[in-house]
mmCIF file of C-alpha atoms in Angstrom:
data_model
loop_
_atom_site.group_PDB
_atom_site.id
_atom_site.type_symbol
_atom_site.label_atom_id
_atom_site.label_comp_id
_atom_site.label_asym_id
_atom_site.label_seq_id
_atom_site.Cartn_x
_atom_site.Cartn_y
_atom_site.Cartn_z
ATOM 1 C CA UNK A 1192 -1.444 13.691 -7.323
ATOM 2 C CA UNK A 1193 -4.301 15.186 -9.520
ATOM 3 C CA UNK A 1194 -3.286 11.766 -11.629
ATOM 4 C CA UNK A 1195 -5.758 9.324 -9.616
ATOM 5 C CA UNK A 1196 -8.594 10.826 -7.915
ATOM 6 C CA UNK A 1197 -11.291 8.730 -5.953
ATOM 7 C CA UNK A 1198 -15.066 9.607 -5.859
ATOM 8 C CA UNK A 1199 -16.735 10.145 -3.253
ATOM 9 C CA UNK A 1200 -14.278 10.648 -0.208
ATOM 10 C CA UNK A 1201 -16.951 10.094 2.301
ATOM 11 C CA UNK A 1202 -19.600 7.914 2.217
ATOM 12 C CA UNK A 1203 -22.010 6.710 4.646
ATOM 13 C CA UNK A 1204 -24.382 3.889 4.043
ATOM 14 C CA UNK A 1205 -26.670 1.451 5.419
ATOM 15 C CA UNK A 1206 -26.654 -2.448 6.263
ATOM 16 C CA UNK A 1207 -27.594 -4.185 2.710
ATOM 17 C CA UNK A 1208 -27.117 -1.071 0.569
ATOM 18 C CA UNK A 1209 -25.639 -1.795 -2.860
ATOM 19 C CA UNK A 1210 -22.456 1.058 -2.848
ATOM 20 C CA UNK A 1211 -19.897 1.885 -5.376
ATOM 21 C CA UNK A 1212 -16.567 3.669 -5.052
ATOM 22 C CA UNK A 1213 -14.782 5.236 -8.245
ATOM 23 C CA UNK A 1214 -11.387 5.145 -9.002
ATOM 24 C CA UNK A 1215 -9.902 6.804 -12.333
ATOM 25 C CA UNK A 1216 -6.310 7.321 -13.256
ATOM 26 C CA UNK A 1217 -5.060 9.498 -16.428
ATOM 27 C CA UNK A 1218 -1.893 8.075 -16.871
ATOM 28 C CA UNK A 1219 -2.821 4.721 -18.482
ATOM 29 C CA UNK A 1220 -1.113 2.909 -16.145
ATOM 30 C CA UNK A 1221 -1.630 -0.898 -16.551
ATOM 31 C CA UNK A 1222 -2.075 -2.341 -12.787
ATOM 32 C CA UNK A 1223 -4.666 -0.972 -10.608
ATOM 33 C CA UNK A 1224 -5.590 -2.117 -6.830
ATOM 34 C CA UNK A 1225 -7.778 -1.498 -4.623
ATOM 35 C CA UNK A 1226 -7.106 -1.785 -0.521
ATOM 36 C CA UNK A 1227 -8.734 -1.455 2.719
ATOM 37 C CA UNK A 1228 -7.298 0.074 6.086
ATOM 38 C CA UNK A 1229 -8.162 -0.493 9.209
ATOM 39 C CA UNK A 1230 -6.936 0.510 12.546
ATOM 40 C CA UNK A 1231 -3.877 -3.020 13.216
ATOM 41 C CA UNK A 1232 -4.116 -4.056 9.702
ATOM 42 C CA UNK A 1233 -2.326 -1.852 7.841
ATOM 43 C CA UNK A 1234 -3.290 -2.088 3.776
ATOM 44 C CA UNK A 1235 -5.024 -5.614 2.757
ATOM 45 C CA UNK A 1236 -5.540 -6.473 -0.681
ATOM 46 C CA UNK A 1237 -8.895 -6.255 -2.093
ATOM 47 C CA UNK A 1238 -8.434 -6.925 -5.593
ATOM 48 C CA UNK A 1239 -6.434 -6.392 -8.641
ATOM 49 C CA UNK A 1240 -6.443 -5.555 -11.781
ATOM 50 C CA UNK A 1241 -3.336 -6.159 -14.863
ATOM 51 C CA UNK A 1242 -5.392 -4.973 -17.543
ATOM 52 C CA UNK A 1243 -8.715 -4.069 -18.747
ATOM 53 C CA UNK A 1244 -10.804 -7.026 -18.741
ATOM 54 C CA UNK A 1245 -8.106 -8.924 -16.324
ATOM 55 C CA UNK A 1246 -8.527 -8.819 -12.356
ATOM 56 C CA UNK A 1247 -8.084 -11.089 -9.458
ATOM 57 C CA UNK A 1248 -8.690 -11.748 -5.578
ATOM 58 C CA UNK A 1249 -6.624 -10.116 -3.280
ATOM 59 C CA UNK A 1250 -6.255 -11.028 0.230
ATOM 60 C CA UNK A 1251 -10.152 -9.942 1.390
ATOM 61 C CA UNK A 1252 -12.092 -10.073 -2.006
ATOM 62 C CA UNK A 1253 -15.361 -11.484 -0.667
ATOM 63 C CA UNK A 1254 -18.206 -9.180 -0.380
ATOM 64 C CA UNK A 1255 -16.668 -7.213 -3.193
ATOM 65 C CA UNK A 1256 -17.260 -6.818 -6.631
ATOM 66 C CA UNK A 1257 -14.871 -4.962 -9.794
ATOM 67 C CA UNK A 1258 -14.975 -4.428 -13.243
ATOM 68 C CA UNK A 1259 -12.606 -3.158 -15.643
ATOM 69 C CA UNK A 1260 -14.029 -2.004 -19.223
ATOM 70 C CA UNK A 1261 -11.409 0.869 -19.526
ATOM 71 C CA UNK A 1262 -7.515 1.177 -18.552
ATOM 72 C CA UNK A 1263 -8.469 3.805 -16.512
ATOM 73 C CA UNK A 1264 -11.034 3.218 -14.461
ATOM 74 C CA UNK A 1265 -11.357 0.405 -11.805
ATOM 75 C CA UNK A 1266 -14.560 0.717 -9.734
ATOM 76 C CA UNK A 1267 -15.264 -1.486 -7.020
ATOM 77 C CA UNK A 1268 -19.235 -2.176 -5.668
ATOM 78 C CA UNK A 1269 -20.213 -3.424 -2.656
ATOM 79 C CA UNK A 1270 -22.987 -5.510 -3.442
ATOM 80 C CA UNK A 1271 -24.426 -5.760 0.469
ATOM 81 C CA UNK A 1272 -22.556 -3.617 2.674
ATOM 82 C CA UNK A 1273 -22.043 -4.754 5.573
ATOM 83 C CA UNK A 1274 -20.741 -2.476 9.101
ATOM 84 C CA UNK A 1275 -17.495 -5.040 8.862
ATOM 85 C CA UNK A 1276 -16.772 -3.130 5.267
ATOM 86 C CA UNK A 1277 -16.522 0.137 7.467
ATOM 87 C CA UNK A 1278 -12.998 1.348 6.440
ATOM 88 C CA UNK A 1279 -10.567 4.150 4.123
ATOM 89 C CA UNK A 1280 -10.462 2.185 0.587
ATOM 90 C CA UNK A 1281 -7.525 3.196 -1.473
ATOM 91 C CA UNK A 1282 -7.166 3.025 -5.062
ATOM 92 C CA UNK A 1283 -3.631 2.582 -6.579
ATOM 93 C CA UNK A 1284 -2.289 2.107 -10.034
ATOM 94 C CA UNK A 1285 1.569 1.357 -11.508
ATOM 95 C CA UNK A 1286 2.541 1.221 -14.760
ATOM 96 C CA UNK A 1287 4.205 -2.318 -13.826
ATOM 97 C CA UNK A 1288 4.265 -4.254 -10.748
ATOM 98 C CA UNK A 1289 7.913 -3.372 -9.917
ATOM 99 C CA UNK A 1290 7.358 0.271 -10.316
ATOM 100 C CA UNK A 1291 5.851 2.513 -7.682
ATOM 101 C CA UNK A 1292 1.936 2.763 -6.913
ATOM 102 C CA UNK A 1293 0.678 5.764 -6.907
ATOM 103 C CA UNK A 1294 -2.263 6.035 -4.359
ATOM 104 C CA UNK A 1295 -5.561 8.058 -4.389
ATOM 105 C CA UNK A 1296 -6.591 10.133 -1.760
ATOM 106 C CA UNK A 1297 -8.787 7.252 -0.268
ATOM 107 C CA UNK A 1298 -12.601 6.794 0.239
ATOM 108 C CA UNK A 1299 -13.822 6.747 4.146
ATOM 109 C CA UNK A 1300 -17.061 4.154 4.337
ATOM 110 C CA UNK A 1301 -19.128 4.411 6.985
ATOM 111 C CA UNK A 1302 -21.735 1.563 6.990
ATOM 112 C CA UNK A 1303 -24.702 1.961 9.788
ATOM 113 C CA UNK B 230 1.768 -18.690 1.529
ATOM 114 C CA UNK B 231 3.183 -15.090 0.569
ATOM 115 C CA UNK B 232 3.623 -13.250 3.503
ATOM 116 C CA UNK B 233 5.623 -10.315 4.900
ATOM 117 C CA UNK B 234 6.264 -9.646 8.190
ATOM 118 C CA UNK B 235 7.365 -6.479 9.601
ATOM 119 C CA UNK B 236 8.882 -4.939 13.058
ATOM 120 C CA UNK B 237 8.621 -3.548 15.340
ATOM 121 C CA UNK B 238 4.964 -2.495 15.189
ATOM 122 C CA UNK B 239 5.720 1.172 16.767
ATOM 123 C CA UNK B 240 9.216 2.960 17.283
ATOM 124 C CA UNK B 241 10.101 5.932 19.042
ATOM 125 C CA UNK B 242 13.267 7.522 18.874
ATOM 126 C CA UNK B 243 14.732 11.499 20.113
ATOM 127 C CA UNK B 244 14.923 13.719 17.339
ATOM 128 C CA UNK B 245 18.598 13.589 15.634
ATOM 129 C CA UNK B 246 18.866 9.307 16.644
ATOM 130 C CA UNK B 247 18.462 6.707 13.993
ATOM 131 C CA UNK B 248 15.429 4.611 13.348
ATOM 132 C CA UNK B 249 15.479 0.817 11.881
ATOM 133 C CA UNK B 250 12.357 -1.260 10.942
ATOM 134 C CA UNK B 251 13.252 -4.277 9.564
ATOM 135 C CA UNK B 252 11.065 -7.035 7.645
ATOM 136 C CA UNK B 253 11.117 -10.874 6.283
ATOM 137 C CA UNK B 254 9.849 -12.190 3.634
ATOM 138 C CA UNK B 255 8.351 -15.333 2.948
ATOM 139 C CA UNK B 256 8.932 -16.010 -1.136
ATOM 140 C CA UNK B 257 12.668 -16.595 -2.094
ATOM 141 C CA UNK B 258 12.162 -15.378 -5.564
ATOM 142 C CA UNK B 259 11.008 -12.004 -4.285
ATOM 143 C CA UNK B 260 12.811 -9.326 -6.385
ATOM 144 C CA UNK B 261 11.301 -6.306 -5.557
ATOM 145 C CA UNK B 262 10.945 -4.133 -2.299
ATOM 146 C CA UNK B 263 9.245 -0.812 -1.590
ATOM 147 C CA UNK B 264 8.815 1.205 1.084
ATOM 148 C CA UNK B 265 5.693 3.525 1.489
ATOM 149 C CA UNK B 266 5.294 6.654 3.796
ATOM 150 C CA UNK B 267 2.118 7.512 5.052
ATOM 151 C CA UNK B 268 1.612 10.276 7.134
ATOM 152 C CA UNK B 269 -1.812 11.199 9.378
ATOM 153 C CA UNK B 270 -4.412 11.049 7.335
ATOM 154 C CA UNK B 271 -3.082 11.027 4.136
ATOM 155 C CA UNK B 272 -2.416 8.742 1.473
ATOM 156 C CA UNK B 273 0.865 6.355 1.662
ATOM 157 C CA UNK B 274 3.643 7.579 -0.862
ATOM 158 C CA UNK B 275 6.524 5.424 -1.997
ATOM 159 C CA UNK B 276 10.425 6.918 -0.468
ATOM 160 C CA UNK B 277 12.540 4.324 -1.655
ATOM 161 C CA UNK B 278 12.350 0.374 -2.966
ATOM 162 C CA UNK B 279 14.995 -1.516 -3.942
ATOM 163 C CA UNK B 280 15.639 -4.696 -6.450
ATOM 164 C CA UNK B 281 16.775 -7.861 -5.662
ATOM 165 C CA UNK B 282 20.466 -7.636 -7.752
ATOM 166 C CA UNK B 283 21.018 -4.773 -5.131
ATOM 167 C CA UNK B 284 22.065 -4.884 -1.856
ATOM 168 C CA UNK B 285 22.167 -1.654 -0.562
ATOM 169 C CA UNK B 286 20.052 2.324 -1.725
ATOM 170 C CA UNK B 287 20.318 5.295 -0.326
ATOM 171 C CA UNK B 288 18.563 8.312 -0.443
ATOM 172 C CA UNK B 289 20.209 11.130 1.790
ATOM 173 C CA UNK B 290 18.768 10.158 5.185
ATOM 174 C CA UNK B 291 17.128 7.279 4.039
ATOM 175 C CA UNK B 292 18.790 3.931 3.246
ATOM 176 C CA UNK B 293 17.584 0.558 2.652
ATOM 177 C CA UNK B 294 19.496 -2.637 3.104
ATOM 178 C CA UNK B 295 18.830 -6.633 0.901
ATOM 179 C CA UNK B 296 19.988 -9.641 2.014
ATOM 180 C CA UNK B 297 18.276 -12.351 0.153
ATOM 181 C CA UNK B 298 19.625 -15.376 1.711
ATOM 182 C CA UNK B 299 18.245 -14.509 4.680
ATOM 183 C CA UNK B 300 14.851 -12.885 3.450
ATOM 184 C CA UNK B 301 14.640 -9.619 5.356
ATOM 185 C CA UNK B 302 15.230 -6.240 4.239
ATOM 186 C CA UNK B 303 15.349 -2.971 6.243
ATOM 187 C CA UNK B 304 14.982 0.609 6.142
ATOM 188 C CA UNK B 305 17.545 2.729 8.252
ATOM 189 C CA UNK B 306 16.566 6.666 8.818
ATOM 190 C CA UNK B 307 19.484 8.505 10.098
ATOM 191 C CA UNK B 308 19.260 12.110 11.917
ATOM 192 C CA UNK B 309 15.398 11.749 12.307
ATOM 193 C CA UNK B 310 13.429 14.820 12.106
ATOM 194 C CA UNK B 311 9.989 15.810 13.395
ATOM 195 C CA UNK B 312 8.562 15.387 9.639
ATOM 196 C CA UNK B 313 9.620 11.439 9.612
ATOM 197 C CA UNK B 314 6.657 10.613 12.035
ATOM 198 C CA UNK B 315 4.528 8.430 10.124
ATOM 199 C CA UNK B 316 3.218 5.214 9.629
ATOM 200 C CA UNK B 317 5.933 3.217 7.185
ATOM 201 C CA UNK B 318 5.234 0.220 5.206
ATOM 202 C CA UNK B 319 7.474 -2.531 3.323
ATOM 203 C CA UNK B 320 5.892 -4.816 0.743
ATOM 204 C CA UNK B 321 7.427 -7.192 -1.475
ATOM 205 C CA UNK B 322 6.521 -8.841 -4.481
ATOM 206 C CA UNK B 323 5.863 -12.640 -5.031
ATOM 207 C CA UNK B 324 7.263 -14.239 -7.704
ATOM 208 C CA UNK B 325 4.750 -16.583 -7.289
ATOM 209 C CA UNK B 326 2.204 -13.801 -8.474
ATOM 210 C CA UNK B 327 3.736 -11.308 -10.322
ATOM 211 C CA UNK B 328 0.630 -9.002 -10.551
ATOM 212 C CA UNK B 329 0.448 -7.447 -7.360
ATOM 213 C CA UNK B 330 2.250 -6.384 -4.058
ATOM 214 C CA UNK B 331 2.402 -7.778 -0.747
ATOM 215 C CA UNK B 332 2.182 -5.126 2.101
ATOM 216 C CA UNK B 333 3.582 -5.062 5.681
ATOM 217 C CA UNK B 334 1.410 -4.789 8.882
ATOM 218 C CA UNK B 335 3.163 -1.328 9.018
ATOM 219 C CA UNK B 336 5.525 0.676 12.100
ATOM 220 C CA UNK B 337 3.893 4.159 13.452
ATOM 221 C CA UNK B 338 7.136 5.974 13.591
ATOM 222 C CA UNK B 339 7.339 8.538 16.433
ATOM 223 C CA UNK B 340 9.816 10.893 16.891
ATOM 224 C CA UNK B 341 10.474 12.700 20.498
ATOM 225 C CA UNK B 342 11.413 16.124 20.363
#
């Protein structure tokens, strides 16, 4: 899905590093997400966004950070990674919530 | 709270049997239900959802069931095949919060040649 595309795919980092993923969409789609996965936990909620200029906690927001100037992009920053925010981060978007997310092809943080 | 609870947490079944994961839901006004695919090391992919003035979708082998009085929902693959191994995932969305999704703890799907 050449659609949503995620930047970088792998990242490794250190304890108390400031890191940001990228997430960008081209098909203007209003909601965008962004989830963790771990091993047992399946996808938890990070944050999401309705709009540009509109987001809200998920189920695990703290230690995160997002922003949303533009429709389609929805970057979130770690501001102090910690090795607890070692995970795949997905980025999804929908052009409602009752229509299908389309996921990107995820983000694998490594934090020493 | 909104919650969604799905089982069991890993399946195996012989190639050509059916497979059923089922899950509950904790918000009666609920009206929407997904089901993602995600196989190794890719990224999860939607294969059917339904809405709650439904109570039944198929898909060729791939059916999913709605009963809203008792919360739950389930997905039903018939004649499994080596390519439905995956990790599957409901998720529901709260009324309560229209703006996002509610995800399952996900079922690894295995399926025994």
């Amino acid at each position: 899905d050449a659609g949503i595309t995620q930047s970088p795919r792998y990242k490794i980092t250190e304890t108390g590093r400031q890191v940001t993923l990228m997430c960008h969409q081209t098909w203007s789609h209003s909601y965008m997400f962004w989830y963790r996965q771990d091993l047992g936990h399946g996808l938890r909620l990070i944050y999401y966004s309705a709009a540009a200029d509109i987001t809200d906690k998920g189920e695990v927001p703290d230690g995160y950070v997002v922003s949303r100037s533009k429709t389609e992009n929805f970057p979130l920053t770690l501001e102090s990674a910690t090795r607890s925010q070692t995970s795949v981060y997905f980025c999804a978007s929908s052009r409602t919530v009752y229509n299908e997310q389309f996921f990107g092809p995820g983000t694998r943080l490594t934090v020493l | 709270g909104e919650n969604v609870e799905q089982h069991p947490s890993t399946l195996s079944v012989q190639e050509g049997d059916s497979a059923v994961i089922k899950c509950t839901y904790s918000d009666s006004a609920s009206n929407y239900f997904p089901w993602y695919k995600q196989e190794l090391g890719k990224r999860p992919q939607l294969i059917i959802d339904i809405r709650s003035n439904v109570g039944e979708k198929k898909d060729q082998r791939i059916a999913v069931t709605l009963n809203k009085t008792a919360k739950h929902f389930s997905l039903h693959i018939t004649e499994t095949q080596p390519e439905d191994s995956a990790v599957y995932f409901c998720a529901a969305t709260p009324y309560s919060s229209a703006s996002k999704i509610i995800f399952g703890s996900g079922t690894r799907l295995s399926i025994r040649p």
